[in-house]
Coordinates of N, CA, C and O in Angstrom, one line a residue:
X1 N 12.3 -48.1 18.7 CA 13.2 -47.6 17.7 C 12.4 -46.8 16.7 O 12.9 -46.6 15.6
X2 N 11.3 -46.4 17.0 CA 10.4 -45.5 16.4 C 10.9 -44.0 15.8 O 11.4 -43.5 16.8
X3 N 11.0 -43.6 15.3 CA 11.1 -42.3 14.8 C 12.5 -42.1 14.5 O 13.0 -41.2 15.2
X4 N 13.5 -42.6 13.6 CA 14.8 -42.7 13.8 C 15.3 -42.8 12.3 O 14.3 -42.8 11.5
X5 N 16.3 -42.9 11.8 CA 16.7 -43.0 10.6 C 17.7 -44.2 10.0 O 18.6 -44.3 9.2
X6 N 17.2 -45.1 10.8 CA 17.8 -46.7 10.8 C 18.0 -46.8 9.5 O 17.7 -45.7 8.9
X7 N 18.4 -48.0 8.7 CA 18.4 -48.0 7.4 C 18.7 -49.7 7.5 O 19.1 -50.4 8.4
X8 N 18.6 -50.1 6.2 CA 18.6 -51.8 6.3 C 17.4 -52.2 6.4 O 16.4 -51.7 6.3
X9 N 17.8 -53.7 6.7 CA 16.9 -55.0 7.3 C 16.8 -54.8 8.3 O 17.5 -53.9 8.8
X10 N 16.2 -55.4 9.0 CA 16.1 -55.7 10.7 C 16.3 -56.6 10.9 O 15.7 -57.6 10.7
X11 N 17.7 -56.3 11.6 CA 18.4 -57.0 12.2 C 18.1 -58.4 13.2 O 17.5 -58.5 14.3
X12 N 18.7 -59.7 12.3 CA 17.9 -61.0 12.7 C 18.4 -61.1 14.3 O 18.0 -62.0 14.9
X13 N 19.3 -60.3 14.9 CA 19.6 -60.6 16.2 C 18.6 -60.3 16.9 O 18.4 -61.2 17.7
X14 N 18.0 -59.5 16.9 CA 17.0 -59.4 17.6 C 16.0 -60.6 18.1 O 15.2 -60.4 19.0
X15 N 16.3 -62.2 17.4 CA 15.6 -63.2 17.8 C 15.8 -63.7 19.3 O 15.1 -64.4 20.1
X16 N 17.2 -63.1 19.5 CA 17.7 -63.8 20.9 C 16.7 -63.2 22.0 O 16.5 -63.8 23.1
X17 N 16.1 -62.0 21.7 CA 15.9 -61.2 22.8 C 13.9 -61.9 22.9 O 12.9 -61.5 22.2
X18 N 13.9 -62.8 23.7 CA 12.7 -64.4 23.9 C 12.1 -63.7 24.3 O 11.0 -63.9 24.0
X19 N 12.2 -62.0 25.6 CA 11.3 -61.3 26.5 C 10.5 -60.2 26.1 O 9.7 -59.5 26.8
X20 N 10.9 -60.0 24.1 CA 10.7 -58.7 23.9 C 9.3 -58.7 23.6 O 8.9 -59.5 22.7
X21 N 8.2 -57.9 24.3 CA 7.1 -57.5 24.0 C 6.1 -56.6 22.5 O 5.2 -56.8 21.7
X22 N 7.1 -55.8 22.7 CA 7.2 -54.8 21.7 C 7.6 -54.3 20.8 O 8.6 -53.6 21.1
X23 N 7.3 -54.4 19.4 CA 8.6 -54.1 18.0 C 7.9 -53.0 17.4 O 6.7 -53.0 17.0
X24 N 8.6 -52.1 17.4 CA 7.7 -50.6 16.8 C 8.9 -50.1 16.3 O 9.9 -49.6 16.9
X25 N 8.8 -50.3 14.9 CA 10.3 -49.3 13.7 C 9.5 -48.4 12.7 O 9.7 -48.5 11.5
X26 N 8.6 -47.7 13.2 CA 8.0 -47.2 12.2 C 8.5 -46.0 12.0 O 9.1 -45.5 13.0
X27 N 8.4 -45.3 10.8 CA 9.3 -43.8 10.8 C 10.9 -44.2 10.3 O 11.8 -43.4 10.4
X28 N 11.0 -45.2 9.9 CA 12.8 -45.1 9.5 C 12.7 -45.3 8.0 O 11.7 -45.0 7.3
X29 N 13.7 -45.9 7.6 CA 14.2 -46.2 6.2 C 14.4 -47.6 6.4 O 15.4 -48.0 5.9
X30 N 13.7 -48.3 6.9 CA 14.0 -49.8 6.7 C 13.4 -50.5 5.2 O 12.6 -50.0 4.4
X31 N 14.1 -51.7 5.1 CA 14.2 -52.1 3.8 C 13.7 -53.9 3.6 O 13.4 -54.4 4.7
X32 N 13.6 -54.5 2.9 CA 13.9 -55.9 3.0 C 12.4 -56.5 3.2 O 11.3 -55.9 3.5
X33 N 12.5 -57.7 3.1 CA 11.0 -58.2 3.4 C 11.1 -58.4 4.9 O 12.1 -58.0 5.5
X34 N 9.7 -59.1 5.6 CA 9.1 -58.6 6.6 C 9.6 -60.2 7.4 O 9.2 -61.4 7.2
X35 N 10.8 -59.8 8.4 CA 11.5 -60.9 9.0 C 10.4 -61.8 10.2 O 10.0 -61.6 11.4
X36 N 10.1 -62.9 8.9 CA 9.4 -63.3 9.2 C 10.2 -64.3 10.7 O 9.3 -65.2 11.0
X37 N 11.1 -64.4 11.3 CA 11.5 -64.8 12.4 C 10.9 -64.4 13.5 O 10.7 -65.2 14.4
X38 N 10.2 -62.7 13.9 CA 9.8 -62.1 14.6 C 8.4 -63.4 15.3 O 8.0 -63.5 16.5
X39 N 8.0 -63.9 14.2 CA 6.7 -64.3 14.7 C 7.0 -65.8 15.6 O 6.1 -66.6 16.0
X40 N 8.3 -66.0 16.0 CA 8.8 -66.9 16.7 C 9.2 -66.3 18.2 O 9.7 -67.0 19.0
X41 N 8.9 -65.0 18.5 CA 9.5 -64.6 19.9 C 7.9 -64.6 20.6 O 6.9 -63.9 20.2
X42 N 7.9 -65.5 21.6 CA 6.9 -66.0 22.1 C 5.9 -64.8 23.1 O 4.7 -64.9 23.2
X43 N 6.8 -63.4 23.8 CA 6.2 -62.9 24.6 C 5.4 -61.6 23.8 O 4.7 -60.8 24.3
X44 N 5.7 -61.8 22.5 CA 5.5 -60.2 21.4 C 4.1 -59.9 21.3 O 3.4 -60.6 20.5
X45 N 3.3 -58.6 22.2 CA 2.3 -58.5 22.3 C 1.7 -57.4 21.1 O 0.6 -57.6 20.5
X46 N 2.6 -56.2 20.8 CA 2.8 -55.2 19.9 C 3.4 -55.3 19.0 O 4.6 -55.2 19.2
X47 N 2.8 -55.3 17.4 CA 4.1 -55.1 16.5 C 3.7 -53.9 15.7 O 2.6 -53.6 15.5
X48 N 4.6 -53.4 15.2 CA 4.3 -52.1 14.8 C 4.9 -51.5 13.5 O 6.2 -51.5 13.5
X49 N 4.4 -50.9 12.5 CA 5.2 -50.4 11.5 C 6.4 -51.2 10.8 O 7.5 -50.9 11.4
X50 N 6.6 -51.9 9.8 CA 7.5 -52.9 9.0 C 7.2 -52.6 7.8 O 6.1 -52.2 7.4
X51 N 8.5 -53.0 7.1 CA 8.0 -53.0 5.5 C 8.2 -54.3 5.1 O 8.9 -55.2 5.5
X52 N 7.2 -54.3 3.9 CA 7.1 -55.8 3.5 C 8.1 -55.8 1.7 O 8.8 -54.9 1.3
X53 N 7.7 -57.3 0.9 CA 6.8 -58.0 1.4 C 6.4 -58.7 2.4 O 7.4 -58.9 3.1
X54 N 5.1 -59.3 3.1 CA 5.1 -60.0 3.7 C 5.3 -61.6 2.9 O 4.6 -62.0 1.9
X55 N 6.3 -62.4 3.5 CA 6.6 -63.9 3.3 C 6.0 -64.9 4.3 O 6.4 -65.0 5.5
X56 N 4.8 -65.9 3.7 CA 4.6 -66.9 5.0 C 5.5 -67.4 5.4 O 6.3 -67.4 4.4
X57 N 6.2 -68.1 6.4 CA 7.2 -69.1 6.7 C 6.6 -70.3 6.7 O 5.3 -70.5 6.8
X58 N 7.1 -70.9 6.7 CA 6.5 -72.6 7.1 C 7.6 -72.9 8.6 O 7.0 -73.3 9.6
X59 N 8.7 -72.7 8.6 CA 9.2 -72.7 9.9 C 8.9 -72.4 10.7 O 9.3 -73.1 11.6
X60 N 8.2 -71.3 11.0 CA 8.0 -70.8 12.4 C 6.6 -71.6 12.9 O 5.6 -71.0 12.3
X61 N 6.3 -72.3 13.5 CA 5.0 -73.6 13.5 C 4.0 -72.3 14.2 O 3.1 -72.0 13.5
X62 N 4.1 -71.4 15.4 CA 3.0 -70.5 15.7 C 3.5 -69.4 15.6 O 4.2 -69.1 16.5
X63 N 3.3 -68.7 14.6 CA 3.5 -67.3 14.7 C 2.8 -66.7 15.7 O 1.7 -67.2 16.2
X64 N 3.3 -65.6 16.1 CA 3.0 -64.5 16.8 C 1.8 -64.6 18.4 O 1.0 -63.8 18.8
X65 N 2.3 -66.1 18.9 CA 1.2 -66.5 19.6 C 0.4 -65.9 20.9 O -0.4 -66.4 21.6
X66 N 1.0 -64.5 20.9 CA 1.1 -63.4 22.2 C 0.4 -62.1 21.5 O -0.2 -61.1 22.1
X67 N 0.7 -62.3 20.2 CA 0.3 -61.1 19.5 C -1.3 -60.4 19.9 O -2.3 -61.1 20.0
X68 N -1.2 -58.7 20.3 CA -2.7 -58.2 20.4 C -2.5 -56.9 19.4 O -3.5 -56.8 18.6
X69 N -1.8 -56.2 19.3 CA -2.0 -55.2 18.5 C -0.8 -55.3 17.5 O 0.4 -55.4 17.7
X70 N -1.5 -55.2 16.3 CA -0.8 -55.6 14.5 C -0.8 -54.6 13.5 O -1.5 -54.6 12.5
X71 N 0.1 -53.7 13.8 CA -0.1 -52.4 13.1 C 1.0 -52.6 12.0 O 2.2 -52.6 12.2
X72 N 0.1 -53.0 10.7 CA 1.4 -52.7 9.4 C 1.1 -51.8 8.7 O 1.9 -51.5 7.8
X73 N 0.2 -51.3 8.7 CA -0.4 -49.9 7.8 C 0.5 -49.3 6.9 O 1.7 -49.6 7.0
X74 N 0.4 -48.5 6.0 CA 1.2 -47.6 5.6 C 2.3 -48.6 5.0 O 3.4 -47.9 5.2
X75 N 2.6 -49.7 4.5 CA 3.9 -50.2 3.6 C 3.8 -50.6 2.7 O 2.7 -50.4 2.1
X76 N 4.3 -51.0 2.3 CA 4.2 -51.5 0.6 C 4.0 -53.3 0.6 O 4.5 -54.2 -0.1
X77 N 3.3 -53.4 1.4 CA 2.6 -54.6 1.4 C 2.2 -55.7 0.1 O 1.1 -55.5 -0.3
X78 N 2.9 -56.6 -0.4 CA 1.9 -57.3 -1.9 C 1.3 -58.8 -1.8 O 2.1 -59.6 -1.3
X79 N 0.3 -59.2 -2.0 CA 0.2 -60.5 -1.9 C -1.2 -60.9 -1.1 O -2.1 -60.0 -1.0
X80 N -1.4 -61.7 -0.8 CA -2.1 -62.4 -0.1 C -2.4 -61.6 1.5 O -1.8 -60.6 1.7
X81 N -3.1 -61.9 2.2 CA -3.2 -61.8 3.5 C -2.7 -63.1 3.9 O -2.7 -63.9 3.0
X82 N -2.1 -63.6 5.2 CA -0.9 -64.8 5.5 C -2.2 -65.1 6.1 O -2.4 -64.4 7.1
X83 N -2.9 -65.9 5.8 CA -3.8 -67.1 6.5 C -3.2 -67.9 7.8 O -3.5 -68.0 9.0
X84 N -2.3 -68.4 7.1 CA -1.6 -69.1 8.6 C -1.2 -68.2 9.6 O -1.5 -68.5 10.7
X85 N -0.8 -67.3 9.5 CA -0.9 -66.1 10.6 C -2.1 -65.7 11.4 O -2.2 -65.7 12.6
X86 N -2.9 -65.3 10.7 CA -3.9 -64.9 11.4 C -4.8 -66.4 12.2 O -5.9 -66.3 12.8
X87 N -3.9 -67.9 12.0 CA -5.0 -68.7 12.7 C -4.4 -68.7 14.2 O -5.1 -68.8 15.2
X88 N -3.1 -68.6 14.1 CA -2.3 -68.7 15.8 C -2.2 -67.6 16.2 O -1.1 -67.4 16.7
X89 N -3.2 -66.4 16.0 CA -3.1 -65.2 17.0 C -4.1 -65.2 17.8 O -5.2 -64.6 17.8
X90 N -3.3 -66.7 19.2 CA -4.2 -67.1 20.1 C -4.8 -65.9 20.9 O -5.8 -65.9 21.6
X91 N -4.0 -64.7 20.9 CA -3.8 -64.0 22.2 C -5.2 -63.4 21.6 O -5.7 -62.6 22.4
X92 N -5.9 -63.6 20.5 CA -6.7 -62.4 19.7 C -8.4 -63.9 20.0 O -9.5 -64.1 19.8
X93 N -7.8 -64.1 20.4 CA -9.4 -65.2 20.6 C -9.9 -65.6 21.5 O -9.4 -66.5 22.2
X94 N -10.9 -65.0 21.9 CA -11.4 -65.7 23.5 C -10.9 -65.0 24.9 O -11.1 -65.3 26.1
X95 N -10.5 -64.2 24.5 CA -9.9 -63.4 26.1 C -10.7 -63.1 26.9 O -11.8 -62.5 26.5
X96 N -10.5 -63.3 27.8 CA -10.9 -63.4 28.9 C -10.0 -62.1 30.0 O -8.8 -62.1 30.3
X97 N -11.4 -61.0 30.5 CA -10.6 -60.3 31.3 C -10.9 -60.7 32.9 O -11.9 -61.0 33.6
X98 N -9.0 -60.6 33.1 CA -9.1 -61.3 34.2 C -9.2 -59.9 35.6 O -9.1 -60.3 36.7
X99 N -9.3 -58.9 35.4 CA -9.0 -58.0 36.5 C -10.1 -57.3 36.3 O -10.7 -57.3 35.2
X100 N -10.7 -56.6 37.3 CA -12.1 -55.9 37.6 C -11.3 -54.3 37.3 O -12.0 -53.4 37.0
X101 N -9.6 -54.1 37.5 CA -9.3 -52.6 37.2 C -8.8 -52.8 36.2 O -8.5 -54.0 35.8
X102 N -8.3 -51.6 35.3 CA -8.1 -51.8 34.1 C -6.4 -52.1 34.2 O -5.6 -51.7 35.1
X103 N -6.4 -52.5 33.4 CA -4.8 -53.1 33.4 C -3.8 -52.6 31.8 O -4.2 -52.8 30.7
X104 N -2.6 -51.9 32.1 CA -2.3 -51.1 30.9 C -1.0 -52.1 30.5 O -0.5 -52.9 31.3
X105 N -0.6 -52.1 29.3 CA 0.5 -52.4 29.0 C 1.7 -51.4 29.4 O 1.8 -50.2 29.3
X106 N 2.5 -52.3 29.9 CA 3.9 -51.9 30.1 C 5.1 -52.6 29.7 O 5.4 -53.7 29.7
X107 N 5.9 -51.3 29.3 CA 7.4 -51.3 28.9 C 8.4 -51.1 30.0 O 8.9 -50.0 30.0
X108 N 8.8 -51.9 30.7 CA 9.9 -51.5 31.9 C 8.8 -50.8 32.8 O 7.6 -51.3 32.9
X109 N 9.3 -49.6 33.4 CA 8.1 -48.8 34.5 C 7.1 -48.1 33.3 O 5.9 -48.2 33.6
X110 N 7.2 -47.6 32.4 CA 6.8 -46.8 31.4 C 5.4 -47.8 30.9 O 5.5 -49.0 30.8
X111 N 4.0 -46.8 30.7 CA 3.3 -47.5 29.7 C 3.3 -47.5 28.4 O 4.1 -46.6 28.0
X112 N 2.8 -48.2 27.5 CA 3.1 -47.9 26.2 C 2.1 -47.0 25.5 O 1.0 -46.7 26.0
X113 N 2.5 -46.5 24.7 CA 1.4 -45.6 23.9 C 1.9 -45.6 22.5 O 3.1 -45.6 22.1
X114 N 0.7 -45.6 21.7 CA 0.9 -46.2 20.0 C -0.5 -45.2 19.6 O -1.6 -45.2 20.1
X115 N 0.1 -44.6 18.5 CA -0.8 -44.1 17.5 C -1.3 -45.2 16.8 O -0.6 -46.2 16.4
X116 N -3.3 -45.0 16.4 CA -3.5 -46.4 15.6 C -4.5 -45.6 14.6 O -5.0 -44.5 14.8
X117 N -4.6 -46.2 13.8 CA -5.7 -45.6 12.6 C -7.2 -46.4 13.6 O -7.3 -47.6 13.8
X118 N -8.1 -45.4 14.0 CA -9.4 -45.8 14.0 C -10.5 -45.0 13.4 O -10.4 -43.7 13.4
X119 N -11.6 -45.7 12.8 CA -12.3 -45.6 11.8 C -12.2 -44.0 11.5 O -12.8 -42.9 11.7
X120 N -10.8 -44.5 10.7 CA -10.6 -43.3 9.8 C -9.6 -42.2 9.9 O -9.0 -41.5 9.1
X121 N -9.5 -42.2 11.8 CA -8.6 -41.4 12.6 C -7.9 -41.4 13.2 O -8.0 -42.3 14.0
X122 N -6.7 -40.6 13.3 CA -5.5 -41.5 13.8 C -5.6 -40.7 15.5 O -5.5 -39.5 15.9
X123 N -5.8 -41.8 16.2 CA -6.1 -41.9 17.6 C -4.4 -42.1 18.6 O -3.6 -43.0 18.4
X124 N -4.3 -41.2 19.4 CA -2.8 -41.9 20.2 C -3.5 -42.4 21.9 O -4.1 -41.8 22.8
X125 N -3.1 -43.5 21.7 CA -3.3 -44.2 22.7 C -2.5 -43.9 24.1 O -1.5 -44.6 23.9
X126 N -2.3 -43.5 24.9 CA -1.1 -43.3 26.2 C -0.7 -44.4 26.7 O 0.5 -44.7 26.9
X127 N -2.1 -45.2 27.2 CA -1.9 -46.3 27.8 C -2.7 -47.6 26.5 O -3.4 -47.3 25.5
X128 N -2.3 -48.6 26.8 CA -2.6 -49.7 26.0 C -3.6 -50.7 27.1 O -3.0 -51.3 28.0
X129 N -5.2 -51.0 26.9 CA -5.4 -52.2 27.7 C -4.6 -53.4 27.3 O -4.4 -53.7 26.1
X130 N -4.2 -54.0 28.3 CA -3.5 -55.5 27.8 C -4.7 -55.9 27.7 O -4.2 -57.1 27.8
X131 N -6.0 -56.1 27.4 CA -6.7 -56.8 26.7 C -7.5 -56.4 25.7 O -8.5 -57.0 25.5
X132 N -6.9 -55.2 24.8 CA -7.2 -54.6 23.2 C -6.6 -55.2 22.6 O -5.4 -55.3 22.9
X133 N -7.2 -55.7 21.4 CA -7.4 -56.4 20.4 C -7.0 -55.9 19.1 O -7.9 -56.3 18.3
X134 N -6.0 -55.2 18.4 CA -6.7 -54.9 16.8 C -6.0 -55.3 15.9 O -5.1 -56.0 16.3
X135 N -6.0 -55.2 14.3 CA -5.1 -55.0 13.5 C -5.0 -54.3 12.6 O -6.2 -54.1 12.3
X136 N -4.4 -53.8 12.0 CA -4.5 -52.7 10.8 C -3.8 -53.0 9.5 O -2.9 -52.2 9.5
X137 N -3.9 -53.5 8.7 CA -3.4 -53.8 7.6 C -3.6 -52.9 6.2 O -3.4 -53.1 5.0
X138 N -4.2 -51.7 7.0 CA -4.1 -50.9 5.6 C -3.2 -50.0 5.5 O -2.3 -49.6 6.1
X139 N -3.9 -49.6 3.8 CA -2.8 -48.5 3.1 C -1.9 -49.5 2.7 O -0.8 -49.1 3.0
X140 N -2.0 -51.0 2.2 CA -1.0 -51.5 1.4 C -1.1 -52.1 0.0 O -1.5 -51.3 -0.9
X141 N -1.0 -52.8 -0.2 CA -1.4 -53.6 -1.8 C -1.9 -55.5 -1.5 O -1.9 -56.4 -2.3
X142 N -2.1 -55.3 -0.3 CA -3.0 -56.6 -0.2 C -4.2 -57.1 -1.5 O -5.0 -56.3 -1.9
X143 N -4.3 -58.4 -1.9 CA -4.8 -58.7 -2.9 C -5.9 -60.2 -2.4 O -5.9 -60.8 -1.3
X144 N -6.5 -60.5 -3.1 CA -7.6 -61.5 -2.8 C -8.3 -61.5 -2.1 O -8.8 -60.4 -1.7
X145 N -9.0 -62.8 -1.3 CA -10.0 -62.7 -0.1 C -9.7 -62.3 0.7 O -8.4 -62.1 0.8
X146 N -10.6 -61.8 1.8 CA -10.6 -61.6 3.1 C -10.5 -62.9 3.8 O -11.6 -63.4 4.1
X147 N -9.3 -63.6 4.0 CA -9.0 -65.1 5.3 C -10.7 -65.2 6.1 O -10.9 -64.3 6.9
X148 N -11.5 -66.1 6.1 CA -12.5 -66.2 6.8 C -12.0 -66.7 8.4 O -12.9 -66.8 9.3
X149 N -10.6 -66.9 8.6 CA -9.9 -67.4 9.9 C -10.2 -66.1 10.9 O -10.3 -66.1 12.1
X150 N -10.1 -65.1 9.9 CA -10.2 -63.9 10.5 C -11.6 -63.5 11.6 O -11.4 -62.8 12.6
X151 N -12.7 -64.0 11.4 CA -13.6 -64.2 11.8 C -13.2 -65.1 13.6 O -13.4 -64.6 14.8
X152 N -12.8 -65.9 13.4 CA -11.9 -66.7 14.7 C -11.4 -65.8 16.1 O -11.1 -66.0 17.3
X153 N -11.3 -64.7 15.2 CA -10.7 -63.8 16.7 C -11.4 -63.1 16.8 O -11.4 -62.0 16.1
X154 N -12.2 -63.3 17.6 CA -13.3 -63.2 18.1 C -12.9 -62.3 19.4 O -13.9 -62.3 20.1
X155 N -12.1 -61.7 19.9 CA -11.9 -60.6 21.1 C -11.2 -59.0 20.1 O -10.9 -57.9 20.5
X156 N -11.3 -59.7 19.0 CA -10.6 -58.0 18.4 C -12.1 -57.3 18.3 O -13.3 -57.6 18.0
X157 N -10.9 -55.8 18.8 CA -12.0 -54.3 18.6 C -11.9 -53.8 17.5 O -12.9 -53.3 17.1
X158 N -10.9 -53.8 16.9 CA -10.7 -53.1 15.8 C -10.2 -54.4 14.3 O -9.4 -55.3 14.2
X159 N -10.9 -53.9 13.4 CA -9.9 -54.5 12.7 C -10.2 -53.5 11.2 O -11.4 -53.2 10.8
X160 N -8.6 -53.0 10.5 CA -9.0 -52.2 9.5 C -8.0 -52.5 8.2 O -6.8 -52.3 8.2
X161 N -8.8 -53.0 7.0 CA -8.5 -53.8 6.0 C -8.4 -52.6 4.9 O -8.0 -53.0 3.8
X162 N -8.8 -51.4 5.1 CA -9.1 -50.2 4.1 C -8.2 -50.1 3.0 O -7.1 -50.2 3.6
X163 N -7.9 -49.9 2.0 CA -7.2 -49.2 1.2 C -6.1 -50.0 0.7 O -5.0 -49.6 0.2
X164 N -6.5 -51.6 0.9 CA -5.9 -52.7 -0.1 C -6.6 -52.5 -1.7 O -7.0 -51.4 -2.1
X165 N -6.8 -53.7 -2.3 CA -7.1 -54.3 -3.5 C -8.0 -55.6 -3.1 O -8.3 -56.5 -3.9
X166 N -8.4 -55.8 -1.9 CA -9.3 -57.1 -1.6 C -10.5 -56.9 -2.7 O -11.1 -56.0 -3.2
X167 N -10.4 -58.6 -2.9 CA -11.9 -58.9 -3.4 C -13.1 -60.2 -3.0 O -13.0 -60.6 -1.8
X168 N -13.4 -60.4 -3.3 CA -14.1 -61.7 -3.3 C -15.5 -60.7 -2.3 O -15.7 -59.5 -2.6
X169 N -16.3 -61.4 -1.2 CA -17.1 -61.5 -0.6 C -16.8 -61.4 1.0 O -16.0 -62.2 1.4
X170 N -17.3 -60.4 1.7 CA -17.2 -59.9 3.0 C -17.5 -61.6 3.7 O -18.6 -62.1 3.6
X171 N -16.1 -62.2 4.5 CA -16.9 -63.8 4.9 C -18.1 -63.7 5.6 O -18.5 -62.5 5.9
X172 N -18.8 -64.7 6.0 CA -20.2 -64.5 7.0 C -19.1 -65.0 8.3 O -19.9 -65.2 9.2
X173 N -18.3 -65.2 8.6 CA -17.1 -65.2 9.8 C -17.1 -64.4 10.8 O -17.2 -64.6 12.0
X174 N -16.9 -63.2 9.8 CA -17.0 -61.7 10.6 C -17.8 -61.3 11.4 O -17.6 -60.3 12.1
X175 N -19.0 -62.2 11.2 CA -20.8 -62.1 12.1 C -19.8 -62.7 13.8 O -20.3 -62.5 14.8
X176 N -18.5 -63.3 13.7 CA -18.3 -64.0 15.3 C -17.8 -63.5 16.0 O -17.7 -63.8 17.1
X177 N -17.0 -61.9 15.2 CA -16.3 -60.5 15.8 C -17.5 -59.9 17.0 O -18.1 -58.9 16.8
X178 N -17.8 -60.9 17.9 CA -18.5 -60.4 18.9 C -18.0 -58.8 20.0 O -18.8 -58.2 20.8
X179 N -16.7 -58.6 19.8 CA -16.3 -57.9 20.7 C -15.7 -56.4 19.7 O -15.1 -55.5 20.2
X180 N -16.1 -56.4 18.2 CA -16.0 -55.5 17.5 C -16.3 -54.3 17.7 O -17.4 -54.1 18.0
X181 N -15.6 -53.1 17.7 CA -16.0 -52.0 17.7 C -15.9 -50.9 16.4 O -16.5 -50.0 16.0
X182 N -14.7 -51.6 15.8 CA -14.8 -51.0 14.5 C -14.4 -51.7 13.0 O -13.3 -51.8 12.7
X183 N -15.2 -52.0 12.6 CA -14.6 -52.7 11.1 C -14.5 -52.2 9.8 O -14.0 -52.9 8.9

């Protein structure tokens, strides 16, 4: 639903749909805080482009537990970084590649392909490895520490925090981003 002139919330029906991989609304007029229900659809490997705030839930027990690529860049983001979020982004810990050929994400027959900010530049992807890693949380108004949980996901390539309000001290966490390519 990318590039379109939607307007509103996003729409909570979308919870029904248990198989959806992929949530990419970036480019519209969307409104409302950031439905935090999404992090209850178990197969969601892509999320893409939302406006915040972001709100922790306490209901949803594992957010996003499929989650590999976390693109909120560019929104009006305020608050905290969601700690409890970033601890059940199992899919982001420990991976293990299981195939000797490269293996791409797919949508129906189609692969996916996602513009991402990397160090600095906005890169378009065609194909997606199903086992890339990133997140992007910049360009918002993120405030306080950097979550040392963050450290834990230990299979991300990317992760880019730029152009918040963070403060405190870079965690020593970050030393466990063994599979890091850009931070």
């Amino acid at each position: 639903m990318n590039g379109n002139e939607l307007e509103g919330e996003v729409a909570s029906s979308l919870y029904k749909c248990r198989s959806l991989k992929v949530v990419g609304l970036g480019n519209n007029h969307l409104n409302g805080t950031f439905p935090v229900w999404l992090g209850g659809l178990p197969k969601m490997q892509v999320l893409v482009k939302l406006l915040g705030p972001i709100e922790c839930s306490t209901t949803t027990k594992l957010p996003f537990p499929s989650l590999k690529v976390l693109d909120l860049s560019h929104n009006g983001f305020v608050g905290h970084l969601p700690e409890n979020y970033f601890q059940n982004f199992r899919a982001m810990k420990n991976a293990v590649k299981k195939a000797t050929e490269p293996e791409y994400l797919r949508v129906g027959s189609e692969y996916y392909s996602i513009t991402l900010s990397v160090k600095d530049q906005q890169l378009l992807f065609t194909k997606i490895l199903v086992d890339y890693t990133t997140i992007d949380l910049s360009n918002n108004r993120f405030e306080g520490e950097i979550p040392r949980v963050v450290g834990s996901l230990n299979s991300l390539k990317v992760v880019n925090l730029s152009h918040n309000s963070l403060t405190g001290q870079i965690p020593h966490a970050l030393g466990n981003l063994s599979e890091i390519e850009s931070l």
